[in-house]
Amino acid sequence: MSSWNGAQNQRTLFLLLLLFVASSQGATPSLKGCLVSQSDNGSSISCHPPARVPQYLPADTIFLAVEFFNLTQLPADTLHGAPHLQELHLSSNRLDNLSAEFLLPVPQLKVLDLTRNALTRLPPGLFQASASLDTLVLKENRLEVLEVLWLQGLKALRFLDLSGNRLRTLPPGLLANLTVLRTLDLGENQLKTLPPDLLRGPLHLERLHLEGNRLQELAEGLLAPQPGLRYLFLNNNKLAVVAAGAFQGLRQLDMLDLSNNFLTSVPEGLWASLGQPTRDMKDGFDISGNPWTCDQNLHDLYHWLVANEDKMFSGNDTRCASPKALKGQTLLAVARSL
Ligand SMILES: *[C@@H]1O[C@H](CO)[C@@H](O)[C@H](O)[C@H]1NC(C)=O
Ligand SMILES: *[C@@H]1O[C@H](CO)[C@@H](O)[C@H](O)[C@H]1NC(C)=O
Ligand SMILES: *[C@@H]1O[C@H](CO)[C@@H](O)[C@H](O)[C@H]1NC(C)=O
Ligand SMILES: *[C@@H]1O[C@H](CO)[C@@H](O)[C@H](O)[C@H]1NC(C)=O
Ligand SMILES: *[C@@H]1O[C@H](CO)[C@@H](O)[C@H](O)[C@H]1NC(C)=O
């Protein structure tokens, strides 16, 4: 009995081995270990360690992921032979430089994800043939500056993620040609100021992420070009001053996060365009984690708070820091008692 079992086991092992050899030879050797799938539109190729980095791409490749390899370099001709490529995912490598010619072979590219690499710069002209690019993710790289010419050629970009870099300043005119941009993420950088014309260019920005920077002041005109803005994240900055007209004209805002700043007071009229009595914010607002001075200068805010209290986040963490008599009280309790 046991020897029959042994023979059976050996036969199974042999069959498995045969299968393994057959499959690793049957697939194109240079895509060894990559996940390859075909659809009517073309081939999708996903390579993660321990697979090999692909040496060759099928001509009908529309999707390519080469992630988690810690690659420091990509050959300039990597994308030759895949002229229909639509999505390229290169996250979690260690790319510190790209060739200016890198994207020339793939003019139909819609998505480029370079999350978690080591880019300190981009070559001017990288996007000269990228008129179809919709989504560009440069999150968690090492960019300290940006140059207007690096983005030249992007006409269809709707989503730009520059979060988690080391940006200290931005050049004027950065977004001037990005007319269809919907989402701009500049969160988790080291921005102290923003160029006043930053938002001139996009015609319908919907989401703006500026959280996790070092902004000290929100000036009057910054948001003015974007009356359709719906989500605005300014939390975790050093904002002490917000201009009275900063939100003027934002008639569609559904989410405002001003939490964890240095606000002691805000000017009268700041809230006039937001929430009730005009409309409900769909999501809500957060002004917690600020050292509010609860005196008569906040009366306008108190009034607005009561009218919009069902849209307030973190009400329990929204407290007066002074004067002494009110220290520790929630703003809402003070507002309601008036
Ligand atoms: C193929 O492309 C068309 C048009 O872009 C798209 O609507 C469809 O979902 C795609 N099919 C697959 C399987 O990806
Ligand atoms: C990439 O680097 C990380 C961190 O050093 C390491 O844990 C991982 O094993 C590396 N991956 C490869 C494929 O070398
Ligand atoms: C970046 O790559 C380009 C082209 O491959 C090369 O000319 C340039 O010297 C590289 N720059 C750095 C800083 O490595
Ligand atoms: C913006 O568009 C104008 C007109 O098409 C063009 O001349 C200019 O080079 C573009 N600038 C950038 C930075 O893309
Ligand atoms: C409200 O905040 C106080 C002090 O920060 C805390 O002790 C209490 O548990 C909080 N209550 C709720 C309901 O979160």
CSV table of C-alpha atoms and ligand atoms in Angstrom, one decimal:
chain,number,residue,atom,x,y,z
A,1,MET,CA,0.0,0.0,0.0
A,2,SER,CA,2.7,2.5,1.1
A,3,SER,CA,4.9,1.8,-2.0
A,4,TRP,CA,1.9,2.3,-4.3
A,5,ASN,CA,1.3,5.6,-2.6
A,6,GLY,CA,4.9,6.5,-3.0
A,7,ALA,CA,4.7,5.7,-6.7
A,8,GLN,CA,1.6,7.8,-7.0
A,9,ASN,CA,3.2,10.7,-5.3
A,10,GLN,CA,6.2,10.5,-7.6
A,11,ARG,CA,4.0,10.4,-10.6
A,12,THR,CA,2.1,13.5,-9.3
A,13,LEU,CA,5.4,15.3,-8.7
A,14,PHE,CA,6.6,14.4,-12.2
A,15,LEU,CA,3.4,15.8,-13.7
A,16,LEU,CA,3.7,19.0,-11.7
A,17,LEU,CA,7.3,19.4,-12.8
A,18,LEU,CA,6.3,18.9,-16.4
A,19,LEU,CA,3.5,21.5,-16.1
A,20,PHE,CA,5.9,24.0,-14.5
A,21,VAL,CA,8.5,23.5,-17.3
A,22,ALA,CA,5.9,23.7,-20.0
A,23,SER,CA,4.4,26.9,-18.6
A,24,SER,CA,7.7,28.6,-18.0
A,25,GLN,CA,8.8,27.8,-21.6
A,26,GLY,CA,5.4,28.4,-23.2
A,27,ALA,CA,5.2,32.0,-21.9
A,28,THR,CA,7.5,34.4,-23.6
A,29,PRO,CA,10.7,33.9,-21.5
A,30,SER,CA,11.3,37.6,-21.1
A,31,LEU,CA,8.0,38.0,-19.3
A,32,LYS,CA,8.8,35.2,-16.8
A,33,GLY,CA,6.8,35.5,-13.6
A,34,CYS,CA,4.8,38.5,-14.8
A,35,LEU,CA,1.0,38.4,-14.9
A,36,VAL,CA,-0.2,38.6,-18.4
A,37,SER,CA,-3.8,39.0,-19.4
A,38,GLN,CA,-5.4,39.7,-22.7
A,39,SER,CA,-8.6,41.6,-23.5
A,40,ASP,CA,-10.2,42.8,-26.7
A,41,ASN,CA,-8.2,46.0,-26.3
A,42,GLY,CA,-4.8,44.5,-25.8
A,43,SER,CA,-2.4,42.9,-23.3
A,44,SER,CA,-2.0,43.9,-19.7
A,45,ILE,CA,1.3,43.0,-18.0
A,46,SER,CA,2.0,43.3,-14.3
A,47,CYS,CA,5.5,42.5,-13.0
A,48,HIS,CA,6.3,42.4,-9.3
A,49,PRO,CA,9.3,40.6,-7.6
A,50,PRO,CA,10.3,37.8,-7.8
A,51,ALA,CA,9.3,38.1,-11.5
A,52,ARG,CA,11.9,39.6,-13.8
A,53,VAL,CA,11.7,43.1,-15.2
A,54,PRO,CA,10.3,42.6,-18.7
A,55,GLN,CA,12.9,42.7,-21.5
A,56,TYR,CA,10.3,42.9,-24.3
A,57,LEU,CA,6.7,44.0,-24.5
A,58,PRO,CA,4.0,42.6,-26.8
A,59,ALA,CA,3.1,45.1,-29.5
A,60,ASP,CA,-0.5,45.3,-28.2
A,61,THR,CA,0.4,46.1,-24.6
A,62,ILE,CA,-2.0,48.7,-23.2
A,63,PHE,CA,-1.2,48.3,-19.5
A,64,LEU,CA,2.2,47.8,-17.9
A,65,ALA,CA,3.1,47.7,-14.2
A,66,VAL,CA,6.8,47.3,-13.1
A,67,GLU,CA,6.6,47.9,-9.4
A,68,PHE,CA,8.6,47.1,-6.2
A,69,PHE,CA,11.8,46.3,-8.0
A,70,ASN,CA,13.9,49.1,-6.5
A,71,LEU,CA,15.1,50.0,-10.0
A,72,THR,CA,17.3,53.0,-10.2
A,73,GLN,CA,17.4,53.2,-14.0
A,74,LEU,CA,15.1,52.5,-16.9
A,75,PRO,CA,16.6,52.1,-20.3
A,76,ALA,CA,15.5,55.0,-22.5
A,77,ASP,CA,14.0,52.6,-25.0
A,78,THR,CA,11.9,50.6,-22.5
A,79,LEU,CA,8.6,51.6,-24.1
A,80,HIS,CA,9.7,51.1,-27.7
A,81,GLY,CA,7.5,48.4,-29.3
A,82,ALA,CA,4.4,49.2,-27.2
A,83,PRO,CA,2.9,52.2,-29.1
A,84,HIS,CA,-0.6,51.6,-27.7
A,85,LEU,CA,0.3,51.8,-24.1
A,86,GLN,CA,-2.4,53.6,-22.0
A,87,GLU,CA,-1.3,52.9,-18.4
A,88,LEU,CA,2.2,52.8,-16.9
A,89,HIS,CA,2.7,52.0,-13.2
A,90,LEU,CA,6.3,52.3,-11.9
A,91,SER,CA,5.7,52.9,-8.2
A,92,SER,CA,8.1,51.7,-5.5
A,93,ASN,CA,11.3,51.8,-7.5
A,94,ARG,CA,14.2,54.1,-6.9
A,95,LEU,CA,14.2,56.0,-10.1
A,96,ASP,CA,16.0,59.3,-9.7
A,97,ASN,CA,16.0,60.5,-13.3
A,98,LEU,CA,14.1,59.8,-16.5
A,99,SER,CA,15.2,60.4,-20.1
A,100,ALA,CA,13.5,63.2,-22.0
A,101,GLU,CA,12.7,60.7,-24.7
A,102,PHE,CA,11.2,58.1,-22.4
A,103,LEU,CA,7.5,58.8,-23.2
A,104,LEU,CA,7.9,59.6,-26.9
A,105,PRO,CA,6.9,56.1,-28.1
A,106,VAL,CA,3.6,56.1,-26.1
A,107,PRO,CA,1.5,59.1,-27.2
A,108,GLN,CA,-1.7,57.4,-26.1
A,109,LEU,CA,-0.6,57.2,-22.5
A,110,LYS,CA,-3.4,58.2,-20.1
A,111,VAL,CA,-2.0,57.2,-16.7
A,112,LEU,CA,1.5,57.5,-15.4
A,113,ASP,CA,2.2,56.5,-11.8
A,114,LEU,CA,5.6,57.2,-10.4
A,115,THR,CA,4.7,57.0,-6.7
A,116,ARG,CA,7.5,56.3,-4.2
A,117,ASN,CA,10.6,56.8,-6.3
A,118,ALA,CA,13.6,59.1,-5.8
A,119,LEU,CA,13.0,61.7,-8.5
A,120,THR,CA,14.6,65.1,-7.8
A,121,ARG,CA,13.8,66.5,-11.2
A,122,LEU,CA,12.1,65.8,-14.5
A,123,PRO,CA,13.7,66.4,-17.8
A,124,PRO,CA,12.2,69.3,-19.7
A,125,GLY,CA,10.2,67.9,-22.6
A,126,LEU,CA,9.3,64.7,-20.9
A,127,PHE,CA,5.7,65.2,-21.8
A,128,GLN,CA,6.1,66.7,-25.2
A,129,ALA,CA,4.2,63.8,-26.8
A,130,SER,CA,1.8,63.2,-23.8
A,131,ALA,CA,-1.2,65.2,-25.0
A,132,SER,CA,-3.5,62.3,-23.9
A,133,LEU,CA,-2.1,62.0,-20.3
A,134,ASP,CA,-5.1,62.3,-17.9
A,135,THR,CA,-3.4,61.2,-14.6
A,136,LEU,CA,0.1,62.0,-13.4
A,137,VAL,CA,1.2,60.7,-9.9
A,138,LEU,CA,4.5,61.9,-8.6
A,139,LYS,CA,3.6,61.3,-5.0
A,140,GLU,CA,6.4,60.5,-2.5
A,141,ASN,CA,9.4,61.5,-4.6
A,142,ARG,CA,12.2,64.0,-3.7
A,143,LEU,CA,11.1,67.0,-5.7
A,144,GLU,CA,12.2,70.3,-4.1
A,145,VAL,CA,11.3,72.6,-7.0
A,146,LEU,CA,9.2,72.4,-10.1
A,147,GLU,CA,9.9,74.1,-13.4
A,148,VAL,CA,7.1,75.1,-15.7
A,149,LEU,CA,8.9,73.5,-18.7
A,150,TRP,CA,8.7,70.1,-17.0
A,151,LEU,CA,5.0,70.0,-17.5
A,152,GLN,CA,5.0,71.4,-21.0
A,153,GLY,CA,2.9,69.4,-23.4
A,154,LEU,CA,0.2,68.2,-20.9
A,155,LYS,CA,-3.1,69.3,-22.3
A,156,ALA,CA,-5.5,66.7,-21.1
A,157,LEU,CA,-4.3,66.3,-17.5
A,158,ARG,CA,-7.2,66.0,-15.0
A,159,PHE,CA,-5.4,64.7,-12.0
A,160,LEU,CA,-2.0,65.8,-10.7
A,161,ASP,CA,-0.6,64.4,-7.5
A,162,LEU,CA,2.6,66.0,-6.2
A,163,SER,CA,2.0,65.1,-2.5
A,164,GLY,CA,4.8,63.9,-0.2
A,165,ASN,CA,7.6,65.7,-1.9
A,166,ARG,CA,9.9,68.4,-0.6
A,167,LEU,CA,8.5,71.3,-2.5
A,168,ARG,CA,9.3,74.7,-0.9
A,169,THR,CA,8.1,77.0,-3.6
A,170,LEU,CA,6.2,76.8,-6.8
A,171,PRO,CA,6.9,78.8,-10.0
A,172,PRO,CA,4.4,81.3,-11.3
A,173,GLY,CA,2.4,80.0,-14.3
A,174,LEU,CA,2.8,76.4,-13.3
A,175,LEU,CA,-0.7,75.3,-14.2
A,176,ALA,CA,-1.3,78.0,-16.9
A,177,ASN,CA,-2.0,75.5,-19.7
A,178,LEU,CA,-3.7,72.8,-17.6
A,179,THR,CA,-7.2,73.9,-18.4
A,180,VAL,CA,-9.0,70.7,-17.7
A,181,LEU,CA,-7.3,69.9,-14.3
A,182,ARG,CA,-9.9,68.7,-11.8
A,183,THR,CA,-7.7,67.6,-8.9
A,184,LEU,CA,-4.5,69.2,-7.6
A,185,ASP,CA,-2.7,67.5,-4.7
A,186,LEU,CA,0.2,69.5,-3.2
A,187,GLY,CA,-0.3,68.0,0.3
A,188,GLU,CA,2.6,67.0,2.6
A,189,ASN,CA,5.2,69.3,1.2
A,190,GLN,CA,7.1,72.3,2.7
A,191,LEU,CA,5.3,75.1,1.0
A,192,LYS,CA,5.4,78.4,3.0
A,193,THR,CA,3.8,80.5,0.3
A,194,LEU,CA,2.0,80.0,-2.9
A,195,PRO,CA,2.3,82.1,-6.1
A,196,PRO,CA,-0.8,84.3,-6.3
A,197,ASP,CA,-1.6,83.0,-9.8
A,198,LEU,CA,-1.3,79.3,-8.9
A,199,LEU,CA,-4.9,78.5,-9.7
A,200,ARG,CA,-5.2,80.5,-12.9
A,201,GLY,CA,-5.2,78.1,-15.8
A,202,PRO,CA,-7.6,75.3,-14.8
A,203,LEU,CA,-11.1,76.2,-15.7
A,204,HIS,CA,-12.9,73.8,-13.3
A,205,LEU,CA,-10.8,72.7,-10.4
A,206,GLU,CA,-12.8,70.5,-8.0
A,207,ARG,CA,-10.3,69.3,-5.4
A,208,LEU,CA,-7.4,71.2,-3.9
A,209,HIS,CA,-5.1,69.5,-1.4
A,210,LEU,CA,-2.7,71.8,0.5
A,211,GLU,CA,-2.6,70.0,3.8
A,212,GLY,CA,0.6,69.3,5.7
A,213,ASN,CA,2.5,72.3,4.5
A,214,ARG,CA,3.8,75.4,6.2
A,215,LEU,CA,1.4,78.0,5.0
A,216,GLN,CA,1.0,81.0,7.2
A,217,GLU,CA,-1.5,83.0,5.4
A,218,LEU,CA,-4.4,82.5,3.0
A,219,ALA,CA,-4.5,85.5,0.7
A,220,GLU,CA,-7.6,87.2,-0.8
A,221,GLY,CA,-7.2,86.2,-4.4
A,222,LEU,CA,-5.7,82.7,-4.4
A,223,LEU,CA,-9.0,80.8,-4.7
A,224,ALA,CA,-10.9,83.4,-6.7
A,225,PRO,CA,-10.3,81.8,-10.1
A,226,GLN,CA,-12.0,78.6,-8.9
A,227,PRO,CA,-15.7,79.2,-8.0
A,228,GLY,CA,-16.5,75.6,-8.6
A,229,LEU,CA,-14.1,74.2,-6.0
A,230,ARG,CA,-15.8,71.5,-4.0
A,231,TYR,CA,-13.1,70.1,-1.7
A,232,LEU,CA,-10.5,72.3,0.0
A,233,PHE,CA,-7.9,70.9,2.4
A,234,LEU,CA,-5.8,73.4,4.3
A,235,ASN,CA,-5.4,71.4,7.5
A,236,ASN,CA,-2.0,70.9,9.3
A,237,ASN,CA,-0.5,74.1,8.2
A,238,LYS,CA,0.6,77.2,10.2
A,239,LEU,CA,-2.3,79.4,9.1
A,240,ALA,CA,-2.7,82.4,11.4
A,241,VAL,CA,-4.3,84.8,8.9
A,242,VAL,CA,-7.1,84.2,6.5
A,243,ALA,CA,-8.1,87.2,4.4
A,244,ALA,CA,-11.8,88.3,4.8
A,245,GLY,CA,-12.5,87.6,1.1
A,246,ALA,CA,-10.5,84.3,0.9
A,247,PHE,CA,-13.5,82.1,0.3
A,248,GLN,CA,-15.5,84.7,-1.5
A,249,GLY,CA,-17.2,83.2,-4.6
A,250,LEU,CA,-16.7,79.6,-3.5
A,251,ARG,CA,-20.3,78.7,-4.0
A,252,GLN,CA,-20.0,75.0,-4.4
A,253,LEU,CA,-17.7,74.1,-1.5
A,254,ASP,CA,-18.7,70.8,0.1
A,255,MET,CA,-15.7,70.2,2.3
A,256,LEU,CA,-13.4,72.6,4.1
A,257,ASP,CA,-10.7,71.5,6.4
A,258,LEU,CA,-8.9,74.2,8.4
A,259,SER,CA,-8.0,72.0,11.4
A,260,ASN,CA,-4.7,72.1,13.2
A,261,ASN,CA,-3.6,75.5,12.2
A,262,PHE,CA,-2.7,78.6,14.3
A,263,LEU,CA,-6.0,80.4,13.9
A,264,THR,CA,-7.0,82.6,16.9
A,265,SER,CA,-9.7,84.5,15.0
A,266,VAL,CA,-11.1,85.0,11.5
A,267,PRO,CA,-12.4,88.1,9.9
A,268,GLU,CA,-16.1,89.0,9.7
A,269,GLY,CA,-17.7,87.9,6.4
A,270,LEU,CA,-15.3,85.0,5.8
A,271,TRP,CA,-18.1,82.5,5.9
A,272,ALA,CA,-20.7,84.4,3.9
A,273,SER,CA,-20.5,82.3,0.7
A,274,LEU,CA,-20.3,78.9,2.5
A,275,GLY,CA,-23.0,76.6,3.8
A,276,GLN,CA,-26.2,77.8,5.3
A,277,PRO,CA,-28.2,80.1,4.9
A,278,THR,CA,-27.5,79.5,1.2
A,279,ARG,CA,-26.9,75.8,0.8
A,280,ASP,CA,-25.8,72.8,2.7
A,281,MET,CA,-22.2,71.7,2.4
A,282,LYS,CA,-22.5,68.0,1.3
A,283,ASP,CA,-19.6,66.9,3.5
A,284,GLY,CA,-18.8,69.4,6.1
A,285,PHE,CA,-16.1,71.5,7.8
A,286,ASP,CA,-13.4,71.1,10.4
A,287,ILE,CA,-11.9,74.0,12.3
A,288,SER,CA,-10.6,72.0,15.3
A,289,GLY,CA,-7.1,72.1,16.7
A,290,ASN,CA,-6.8,75.9,16.5
A,291,PRO,CA,-6.1,78.2,19.5
A,292,TRP,CA,-9.3,80.2,19.2
A,293,THR,CA,-9.7,83.4,21.1
A,294,CYS,CA,-13.4,83.4,22.0
A,295,ASP,CA,-14.2,87.1,22.1
A,296,GLN,CA,-16.6,89.3,20.3
A,297,ASN,CA,-14.5,89.1,17.1
A,298,LEU,CA,-15.8,85.6,16.6
A,299,HIS,CA,-19.5,86.5,16.7
A,300,ASP,CA,-19.8,86.2,12.9
A,301,LEU,CA,-18.3,82.7,13.2
A,302,TYR,CA,-20.6,81.7,16.1
A,303,HIS,CA,-23.6,82.7,14.2
A,304,TRP,CA,-22.5,80.6,11.2
A,305,LEU,CA,-21.6,77.7,13.4
A,306,VAL,CA,-25.0,77.4,14.9
A,307,ALA,CA,-26.6,77.5,11.4
A,308,ASN,CA,-24.2,74.8,10.1
A,309,GLU,CA,-23.6,72.7,13.2
A,310,ASP,CA,-24.8,69.5,11.7
A,311,LYS,CA,-21.9,69.7,9.2
A,312,MET,CA,-19.3,70.3,11.8
A,313,PHE,CA,-16.5,67.7,12.2
A,314,SER,CA,-14.5,67.4,15.5
A,315,GLY,CA,-16.8,69.8,17.4
A,316,ASN,CA,-15.4,68.3,20.7
A,317,ASP,CA,-11.9,69.3,19.6
A,318,THR,CA,-12.9,72.8,18.6
A,319,ARG,CA,-12.3,74.8,21.8
A,320,CYS,CA,-11.4,78.2,23.1
A,321,ALA,CA,-7.8,78.7,24.1
A,322,SER,CA,-8.5,82.1,25.6
A,323,PRO,CA,-9.7,84.2,27.3
A,324,LYS,CA,-9.2,82.5,30.6
A,325,ALA,CA,-12.9,82.5,31.5
A,326,LEU,CA,-13.7,80.4,28.4
A,327,LYS,CA,-10.6,78.4,28.1
A,328,GLY,CA,-11.5,74.8,27.3
A,329,GLN,CA,-15.1,75.5,26.3
A,330,THR,CA,-16.2,74.2,22.9
A,331,LEU,CA,-16.8,77.0,20.4
A,332,LEU,CA,-20.2,75.4,19.8
A,333,ALA,CA,-21.2,75.7,23.4
A,334,VAL,CA,-20.1,79.3,23.5
A,335,ALA,CA,-22.0,80.0,20.3
A,336,ARG,CA,-25.2,78.4,21.5
A,337,SER,CA,-25.1,80.3,24.8
A,338,LEU,CA,-25.2,83.6,23.0
B,1,LIG,C1,-11.7,48.4,-24.1
B,1,LIG,O1,-11.8,49.8,-24.5
B,1,LIG,C2,-13.0,50.4,-24.4
B,1,LIG,C3,-12.9,51.8,-25.0
B,1,LIG,O2,-11.8,52.5,-24.4
B,1,LIG,C4,-13.6,50.4,-23.0
B,1,LIG,O3,-14.8,50.9,-22.9
B,1,LIG,C5,-13.6,48.9,-22.5
B,1,LIG,O4,-14.0,48.9,-21.2
B,1,LIG,C6,-12.3,48.2,-22.7
B,1,LIG,N1,-12.4,46.8,-22.4
B,1,LIG,C7,-11.6,46.2,-21.6
B,1,LIG,C8,-11.8,44.7,-21.3
B,1,LIG,O5,-10.6,46.8,-21.0
B,2,LIG,C1,13.7,46.8,-2.2
B,2,LIG,O1,14.1,47.5,-1.0
B,2,LIG,C2,13.5,47.2,0.2
B,2,LIG,C3,13.9,48.1,1.3
B,2,LIG,O2,15.3,48.2,1.3
B,2,LIG,C4,13.7,45.7,0.5
B,2,LIG,O3,12.9,45.4,1.6
B,2,LIG,C5,13.1,44.9,-0.7
B,2,LIG,O4,13.4,43.5,-0.5
B,2,LIG,C6,13.8,45.3,-2.0
B,2,LIG,N1,13.2,44.6,-3.1
B,2,LIG,C7,13.9,44.1,-4.1
B,2,LIG,C8,13.1,43.4,-5.1
B,2,LIG,O5,15.1,44.1,-4.1
B,3,LIG,C1,19.5,62.2,-16.3
B,3,LIG,O1,19.4,61.4,-17.5
B,3,LIG,C2,19.8,62.1,-18.6
B,3,LIG,C3,19.5,61.3,-19.8
B,3,LIG,O2,19.5,59.9,-19.6
B,3,LIG,C4,21.3,62.4,-18.5
B,3,LIG,O3,21.7,63.1,-19.7
B,3,LIG,C5,21.5,63.2,-17.3
B,3,LIG,O4,22.9,63.4,-17.1
B,3,LIG,C6,20.9,62.5,-16.1
B,3,LIG,N1,21.0,63.4,-14.9
B,3,LIG,C7,21.4,63.0,-13.7
B,3,LIG,C8,21.4,64.0,-12.7
B,3,LIG,O5,21.6,61.8,-13.5
B,4,LIG,C1,1.3,77.0,-23.0
B,4,LIG,O1,0.6,77.1,-24.2
B,4,LIG,C2,1.1,78.0,-25.1
B,4,LIG,C3,0.1,78.1,-26.3
B,4,LIG,O2,-0.2,76.8,-26.8
B,4,LIG,C4,2.5,77.6,-25.6
B,4,LIG,O3,3.0,78.6,-26.4
B,4,LIG,C5,3.4,77.5,-24.3
B,4,LIG,O4,4.6,77.0,-24.7
B,4,LIG,C6,2.7,76.5,-23.3
B,4,LIG,N1,3.5,76.6,-22.1
B,4,LIG,C7,3.8,75.5,-21.4
B,4,LIG,C8,4.7,75.7,-20.2
B,4,LIG,O5,3.3,74.4,-21.6
B,5,LIG,C1,-14.3,65.4,24.4
B,5,LIG,O1,-13.0,65.9,24.7
B,5,LIG,C2,-12.6,65.7,26.0
B,5,LIG,C3,-11.3,66.5,26.3
B,5,LIG,O2,-10.5,66.5,25.1
B,5,LIG,C4,-12.5,64.2,26.3
B,5,LIG,O3,-12.1,64.0,27.6
B,5,LIG,C5,-13.8,63.6,26.0
B,5,LIG,O4,-13.7,62.2,26.1
B,5,LIG,C6,-14.3,63.9,24.6
B,5,LIG,N1,-15.7,63.4,24.4
B,5,LIG,C7,-16.1,62.8,23.3
B,5,LIG,C8,-17.5,62.4,23.3
B,5,LIG,O5,-15.3,62.5,22.4
